[in-house]
Amino acid sequence: MARTNRTTRTTRGDRTGPESLRRLLRREIAGTVGLLSDEHDFAAMRRYRTFAFDDHRTYLDQMEALLRARASQGNHTSVALFDPDEYAVYCDEAGLDPDAVTSRARYTAELAAAGPTVPYDGRPLADLLPELVDESVRQATWEYATEMLAGLGPCPVCGEDRGRLALAHATRLLGAVLGTAASGALHLVCSVGTLPQSLFSVLEADRRENGAVDVDEGEALELTAVLALGLATGSPGGLVTRTVTPGRPDRVYGWRLRPEGLEPLTAGEVFDAYCTDVTTGEPIAPEPDVDYCAPPDLGVEQNHPH
């Protein structure tokens, strides 16, 4: 009996020895890699002596091999975009040597905490990169719109913050747009122009037969902020919805932005917008199985609070 117990303890010790335990713990450590996605950013990093690569294609191949190796070992890795200009500013403000591996590691850790990332799921980098770029653009758009809203100041009528009022108004309008759409896959596009820079936001959603709507929270926040900024500044812009329901023609309709809210476009205006070449002004053939129509009544108070 004593011999059996000693054997059991020895076997268990082999399975849970220091090396085995460390291997198990490595699987529970999440990591982030900062990726230089294009030739321009890659070239900017080559000025650092400690940056070992001199060919972007080789760099991407090695990065992909690293990600695959970590995934094969059961390690979770997120991918972030590494911006050399922001990195240089970060090092300057933090008093770090930019030509140091440890500095790049610290900056990447900051990206993991605050910047947009996507999890590596085994896809080739060529397939993952567009999603990562979209996430980065979405966050940058949201940050820009919210910063602009925060700078609008108080309402001259009621004294309340104009940015908050606009966000509340935009939230109600977006809820009405989603709530009055037909069931199916929804594709919303909001564009705002003539600001210091034009803004463009996309929201994908699904409206079930029971009326419930599934949306990506990040996309919804971004579109709401862009819509709010367009309303608050009186900038020209529009909101267009496309509903895709199996077995039915797609429905396309929209509104133009006005300070007081959303002004419905007529079916003819929607048709003209989709069936006119924006460069030449020449008509183009409409898409098959698409119904260009007037939007439904949103059923909400359109007037801005002030």
GROMACS .gro file of C-alpha atoms in nm:
model
  306
    1MET     CA    1   0.000   0.000   0.000
    2ALA     CA    2   0.282   0.239   0.086
    3ARG     CA    3   0.459   0.154  -0.241
    4THR     CA    4   0.143   0.232  -0.436
    5ASN     CA    5   0.108   0.574  -0.274
    6ARG     CA    6   0.472   0.662  -0.344
    7THR     CA    7   0.427   0.562  -0.708
    8THR     CA    8   0.114   0.775  -0.736
    9ARG     CA    9   0.290   1.078  -0.587
   10THR     CA   10   0.585   1.035  -0.820
   11THR     CA   11   0.364   1.010  -1.127
   12ARG     CA   12   0.163   1.314  -1.026
   13GLY     CA   13   0.487   1.504  -0.961
   14ASP     CA   14   0.603   1.427  -1.315
   15ARG     CA   15   0.284   1.571  -1.459
   16THR     CA   16   0.293   1.884  -1.245
   17GLY     CA   17   0.662   1.959  -1.225
   18PRO     CA   18   0.790   2.315  -1.272
   19GLU     CA   19   0.846   2.282  -1.646
   20SER     CA   20   0.505   2.123  -1.707
   21LEU     CA   21   0.331   2.386  -1.498
   22ARG     CA   22   0.502   2.666  -1.687
   23ARG     CA   23   0.394   2.513  -2.017
   24LEU     CA   24   0.037   2.503  -1.891
   25LEU     CA   25   0.053   2.862  -1.770
   26ARG     CA   26   0.185   2.985  -2.106
   27ARG     CA   27  -0.146   2.881  -2.258
   28GLU     CA   28  -0.325   3.117  -2.021
   29ILE     CA   29  -0.114   3.421  -2.110
   30ALA     CA   30  -0.272   3.634  -2.380
   31GLY     CA   31  -0.038   3.822  -2.610
   32THR     CA   32  -0.056   4.110  -2.857
   33VAL     CA   33   0.161   4.173  -3.161
   34GLY     CA   34   0.190   4.511  -3.329
   35LEU     CA   35   0.175   4.468  -3.705
   36LEU     CA   36   0.327   4.697  -3.968
   37SER     CA   37   0.059   4.649  -4.229
   38ASP     CA   38   0.196   4.847  -4.522
   39GLU     CA   39   0.523   4.932  -4.694
   40HIS     CA   40   0.519   5.293  -4.575
   41ASP     CA   41   0.501   5.204  -4.206
   42PHE     CA   42   0.755   4.926  -4.254
   43ALA     CA   43   1.000   5.166  -4.419
   44ALA     CA   44   0.961   5.409  -4.129
   45MET     CA   45   1.068   5.141  -3.880
   46ARG     CA   46   1.380   5.048  -4.075
   47ARG     CA   47   1.555   5.359  -3.943
   48TYR     CA   48   1.591   5.181  -3.608
   49ARG     CA   49   1.902   4.968  -3.574
   50THR     CA   50   1.726   4.711  -3.354
   51PHE     CA   51   1.453   4.650  -3.611
   52ALA     CA   52   1.586   4.338  -3.779
   53PHE     CA   53   1.389   4.318  -4.103
   54ASP     CA   54   1.468   4.477  -4.437
   55ASP     CA   55   1.193   4.325  -4.652
   56HIS     CA   56   0.822   4.375  -4.584
   57ARG     CA   57   0.712   4.048  -4.744
   58THR     CA   58   0.959   3.849  -4.536
   59TYR     CA   59   0.843   4.036  -4.226
   60LEU     CA   60   0.477   3.948  -4.293
   61ASP     CA   61   0.564   3.583  -4.364
   62GLN     CA   62   0.757   3.554  -4.038
   63MET     CA   63   0.482   3.729  -3.845
   64GLU     CA   64   0.225   3.487  -3.983
   65ALA     CA   65   0.446   3.190  -3.894
   66LEU     CA   66   0.477   3.324  -3.539
   67LEU     CA   67   0.102   3.363  -3.506
   68ARG     CA   68   0.042   3.011  -3.636
   69ALA     CA   69   0.299   2.869  -3.394
   70ARG     CA   70   0.138   3.042  -3.097
   71ALA     CA   71  -0.206   2.922  -3.203
   72SER     CA   72  -0.080   2.563  -3.239
   73GLN     CA   73   0.042   2.580  -2.879
   74GLY     CA   74  -0.299   2.694  -2.758
   75ASN     CA   75  -0.195   3.056  -2.701
   76HIS     CA   76  -0.437   3.344  -2.765
   77THR     CA   77  -0.289   3.633  -2.961
   78SER     CA   78  -0.444   3.964  -3.062
   79VAL     CA   79  -0.316   4.171  -3.353
   80ALA     CA   80  -0.295   4.552  -3.349
   81LEU     CA   81  -0.175   4.802  -3.607
   82PHE     CA   82   0.167   4.944  -3.520
   83ASP     CA   83   0.188   5.312  -3.616
   84PRO     CA   84   0.552   5.434  -3.634
   85ASP     CA   85   0.456   5.803  -3.600
   86GLU     CA   86   0.245   5.743  -3.289
   87TYR     CA   87   0.521   5.518  -3.157
   88ALA     CA   88   0.778   5.796  -3.189
   89VAL     CA   89   0.549   6.038  -3.003
   90TYR     CA   90   0.484   5.776  -2.734
   91CYS     CA   91   0.856   5.721  -2.678
   92ASP     CA   92   0.924   6.095  -2.665
   93GLU     CA   93   0.649   6.156  -2.407
   94ALA     CA   94   0.748   5.853  -2.198
   95GLY     CA   95   1.120   5.925  -2.214
   96LEU     CA   96   1.197   5.595  -2.386
   97ASP     CA   97   1.460   5.508  -2.644
   98PRO     CA   98   1.263   5.433  -2.964
   99ASP     CA   99   1.550   5.218  -3.091
  100ALA     CA  100   1.493   4.954  -2.824
  101VAL     CA  101   1.301   4.628  -2.835
  102THR     CA  102   1.164   4.689  -2.485
  103SER     CA  103   1.018   5.024  -2.597
  104ARG     CA  104   0.836   4.858  -2.885
  105ALA     CA  105   0.705   4.596  -2.646
  106ARG     CA  106   0.573   4.864  -2.406
  107TYR     CA  107   0.404   5.051  -2.690
  108THR     CA  108   0.242   4.728  -2.811
  109ALA     CA  109   0.112   4.665  -2.460
  110GLU     CA  110  -0.045   5.012  -2.468
  111LEU     CA  111  -0.211   4.921  -2.799
  112ALA     CA  112  -0.353   4.609  -2.640
  113ALA     CA  113  -0.503   4.812  -2.356
  114ALA     CA  114  -0.647   5.106  -2.549
  115GLY     CA  115  -0.629   5.049  -2.923
  116PRO     CA  116  -0.833   4.837  -3.161
  117THR     CA  117  -0.725   4.474  -3.189
  118VAL     CA  118  -0.857   4.160  -3.355
  119PRO     CA  119  -0.793   3.805  -3.231
  120TYR     CA  120  -0.581   3.580  -3.449
  121ASP     CA  121  -0.807   3.291  -3.548
  122GLY     CA  122  -0.593   3.104  -3.798
  123ARG     CA  123  -0.684   3.310  -4.101
  124PRO     CA  124  -0.409   3.427  -4.335
  125LEU     CA  125  -0.293   3.780  -4.258
  126ALA     CA  126  -0.423   3.889  -4.598
  127ASP     CA  127  -0.774   3.804  -4.477
  128LEU     CA  128  -0.731   3.937  -4.123
  129LEU     CA  129  -0.577   4.273  -4.216
  130PRO     CA  130  -0.889   4.430  -4.371
  131GLU     CA  131  -1.084   4.361  -4.052
  132LEU     CA  132  -0.806   4.512  -3.843
  133VAL     CA  133  -0.792   4.822  -4.063
  134ASP     CA  134  -1.172   4.857  -4.042
  135GLU     CA  135  -1.155   4.837  -3.662
  136SER     CA  136  -0.885   5.102  -3.655
  137VAL     CA  137  -1.077   5.335  -3.887
  138ARG     CA  138  -1.394   5.283  -3.684
  139GLN     CA  139  -1.225   5.378  -3.358
  140ALA     CA  140  -1.052   5.679  -3.516
  141THR     CA  141  -1.384   5.798  -3.661
  142TRP     CA  142  -1.561   5.757  -3.327
  143GLU     CA  143  -1.283   5.939  -3.141
  144TYR     CA  144  -1.284   6.226  -3.390
  145ALA     CA  145  -1.665   6.262  -3.384
  146THR     CA  146  -1.688   6.250  -3.005
  147GLU     CA  147  -1.404   6.501  -2.971
  148MET     CA  148  -1.582   6.737  -3.209
  149LEU     CA  149  -1.909   6.693  -3.019
  150ALA     CA  150  -1.737   6.764  -2.689
  151GLY     CA  151  -1.609   7.093  -2.827
  152LEU     CA  152  -1.949   7.229  -2.933
  153GLY     CA  153  -2.010   7.390  -2.595
  154PRO     CA  154  -2.341   7.473  -2.423
  155CYS     CA  155  -2.671   7.527  -2.599
  156PRO     CA  156  -2.745   7.904  -2.614
  157VAL     CA  157  -3.112   7.838  -2.534
  158CYS     CA  158  -3.103   7.593  -2.243
  159GLY     CA  159  -2.737   7.592  -2.142
  160GLU     CA  160  -2.707   7.214  -2.172
  161ASP     CA  161  -2.415   7.052  -2.350
  162ARG     CA  162  -2.486   7.052  -2.725
  163GLY     CA  163  -2.287   6.736  -2.781
  164ARG     CA  164  -2.490   6.538  -2.528
  165LEU     CA  165  -2.816   6.671  -2.670
  166ALA     CA  166  -2.710   6.571  -3.021
  167LEU     CA  167  -2.605   6.222  -2.910
  168ALA     CA  168  -2.938   6.167  -2.736
  169HIS     CA  169  -3.124   6.287  -3.046
  170ALA     CA  170  -2.917   6.066  -3.277
  171THR     CA  171  -2.968   5.766  -3.050
  172ARG     CA  172  -3.346   5.806  -3.067
  173LEU     CA  173  -3.339   5.845  -3.445
  174LEU     CA  174  -3.116   5.542  -3.499
  175GLY     CA  175  -3.342   5.335  -3.275
  176ALA     CA  176  -3.641   5.443  -3.484
  177VAL     CA  177  -3.462   5.361  -3.810
  178LEU     CA  178  -3.376   5.012  -3.686
  179GLY     CA  179  -3.719   4.964  -3.529
  180THR     CA  180  -3.914   5.046  -3.846
  181ALA     CA  181  -3.702   4.840  -4.087
  182ALA     CA  182  -3.833   4.515  -4.231
  183SER     CA  183  -3.689   4.190  -4.097
  184GLY     CA  184  -3.365   4.079  -4.257
  185ALA     CA  185  -3.004   4.190  -4.282
  186LEU     CA  186  -2.967   4.567  -4.253
  187HIS     CA  187  -2.685   4.775  -4.398
  188LEU     CA  188  -2.682   5.139  -4.281
  189VAL     CA  189  -2.447   5.406  -4.413
  190CYS     CA  190  -2.419   5.755  -4.262
  191SER     CA  191  -2.206   6.019  -4.431
  192VAL     CA  192  -2.133   6.375  -4.320
  193GLY     CA  193  -1.941   6.630  -4.527
  194THR     CA  194  -1.781   6.977  -4.515
  195LEU     CA  195  -1.642   6.935  -4.164
  196PRO     CA  196  -1.265   6.969  -4.128
  197GLN     CA  197  -1.280   6.616  -4.265
  198SER     CA  198  -1.569   6.419  -4.410
  199LEU     CA  199  -1.695   6.124  -4.209
  200PHE     CA  200  -1.838   5.792  -4.321
  201SER     CA  201  -1.982   5.521  -4.096
  202VAL     CA  202  -2.131   5.178  -4.164
  203LEU     CA  203  -2.354   4.967  -3.940
  204GLU     CA  204  -2.448   4.605  -4.010
  205ALA     CA  205  -2.749   4.471  -3.821
  206ASP     CA  206  -3.003   4.190  -3.827
  207ARG     CA  207  -3.371   4.245  -3.752
  208ARG     CA  208  -3.554   3.928  -3.654
  209GLU     CA  209  -3.915   3.844  -3.729
  210ASN     CA  210  -4.007   3.923  -3.367
  211GLY     CA  211  -3.866   4.275  -3.402
  212ALA     CA  212  -3.546   4.221  -3.203
  213VAL     CA  213  -3.239   4.382  -3.359
  214ASP     CA  214  -2.885   4.249  -3.329
  215VAL     CA  215  -2.612   4.509  -3.379
  216ASP     CA  216  -2.241   4.542  -3.319
  217GLU     CA  217  -2.206   4.785  -3.029
  218GLY     CA  218  -1.889   4.944  -3.165
  219GLU     CA  219  -2.042   5.007  -3.506
  220ALA     CA  220  -2.358   5.147  -3.347
  221LEU     CA  221  -2.162   5.387  -3.127
  222GLU     CA  222  -1.959   5.509  -3.423
  223LEU     CA  223  -2.262   5.568  -3.647
  224THR     CA  224  -2.451   5.741  -3.365
  225ALA     CA  225  -2.160   5.979  -3.306
  226VAL     CA  226  -2.127   6.060  -3.678
  227LEU     CA  227  -2.502   6.114  -3.709
  228ALA     CA  228  -2.504   6.335  -3.398
  229LEU     CA  229  -2.219   6.547  -3.531
  230GLY     CA  230  -2.395   6.595  -3.863
  231LEU     CA  231  -2.717   6.700  -3.692
  232ALA     CA  232  -2.547   6.930  -3.442
  233THR     CA  233  -2.334   7.113  -3.699
  234GLY     CA  234  -2.594   7.131  -3.975
  235SER     CA  235  -2.348   6.968  -4.214
  236PRO     CA  236  -2.476   6.817  -4.538
  237GLY     CA  237  -2.506   6.443  -4.518
  238GLY     CA  238  -2.736   6.148  -4.534
  239LEU     CA  239  -2.837   5.815  -4.385
  240VAL     CA  240  -2.920   5.527  -4.618
  241THR     CA  241  -3.061   5.186  -4.526
  242ARG     CA  242  -3.056   4.869  -4.733
  243THR     CA  243  -3.265   4.573  -4.618
  244VAL     CA  244  -3.186   4.225  -4.750
  245THR     CA  245  -3.461   3.967  -4.695
  246PRO     CA  246  -3.437   3.624  -4.860
  247GLY     CA  247  -3.692   3.578  -5.138
  248ARG     CA  248  -3.768   3.950  -5.171
  249PRO     CA  249  -3.609   4.241  -5.358
  250ASP     CA  250  -3.365   4.444  -5.152
  251ARG     CA  251  -3.520   4.765  -5.020
  252VAL     CA  252  -3.311   5.084  -5.033
  253TYR     CA  253  -3.425   5.413  -4.880
  254GLY     CA  254  -3.282   5.703  -4.689
  255TRP     CA  255  -3.289   6.049  -4.541
  256ARG     CA  256  -3.088   6.368  -4.572
  257LEU     CA  257  -2.955   6.523  -4.253
  258ARG     CA  258  -3.113   6.841  -4.127
  259PRO     CA  259  -3.044   7.025  -3.798
  260GLU     CA  260  -3.391   6.925  -3.681
  261GLY     CA  261  -3.353   6.558  -3.773
  262LEU     CA  262  -3.389   6.328  -4.073
  263GLU     CA  263  -3.572   6.445  -4.386
  264PRO     CA  264  -3.705   6.154  -4.597
  265LEU     CA  265  -3.574   6.114  -4.950
  266THR     CA  266  -3.830   6.039  -5.219
  267ALA     CA  267  -3.810   5.714  -5.411
  268GLY     CA  268  -3.694   5.915  -5.713
  269GLU     CA  269  -3.414   6.080  -5.516
  270VAL     CA  270  -3.294   5.743  -5.390
  271PHE     CA  271  -3.305   5.601  -5.744
  272ASP     CA  272  -3.109   5.898  -5.879
  273ALA     CA  273  -2.847   5.866  -5.608
  274TYR     CA  274  -2.787   5.499  -5.680
  275CYS     CA  275  -2.823   5.511  -6.055
  276THR     CA  276  -2.603   5.809  -6.140
  277ASP     CA  277  -2.228   5.793  -6.191
  278VAL     CA  278  -2.085   6.029  -5.927
  279THR     CA  279  -1.786   6.112  -6.147
  280THR     CA  280  -1.948   6.174  -6.486
  281GLY     CA  281  -2.309   6.241  -6.387
  282GLU     CA  282  -2.421   5.987  -6.644
  283PRO     CA  283  -2.703   5.745  -6.562
  284ILE     CA  284  -2.612   5.387  -6.481
  285ALA     CA  285  -2.832   5.080  -6.487
  286PRO     CA  286  -3.016   5.003  -6.162
  287GLU     CA  287  -2.927   4.688  -5.975
  288PRO     CA  288  -3.155   4.390  -6.041
  289ASP     CA  289  -3.400   4.291  -5.767
  290VAL     CA  290  -3.366   4.622  -5.582
  291ASP     CA  291  -3.660   4.839  -5.480
  292TYR     CA  292  -3.560   5.206  -5.445
  293CYS     CA  293  -3.833   5.347  -5.223
  294ALA     CA  294  -3.932   5.614  -4.973
  295PRO     CA  295  -3.849   5.537  -4.609
  296PRO     CA  296  -4.108   5.433  -4.353
  297ASP     CA  297  -4.246   5.682  -4.104
  298LEU     CA  298  -4.009   5.676  -3.810
  299GLY     CA  299  -4.287   5.758  -3.568
  300VAL     CA  300  -4.069   5.979  -3.347
  301GLU     CA  301  -4.046   6.351  -3.281
  302GLN     CA  302  -3.804   6.484  -3.543
  303ASN     CA  303  -3.733   6.825  -3.393
  304HIS     CA  304  -3.405   6.865  -3.216
  305PRO     CA  305  -3.456   6.955  -2.847
  306HIS     CA  306  -3.306   7.302  -2.910
   0.00000   0.00000   0.00000
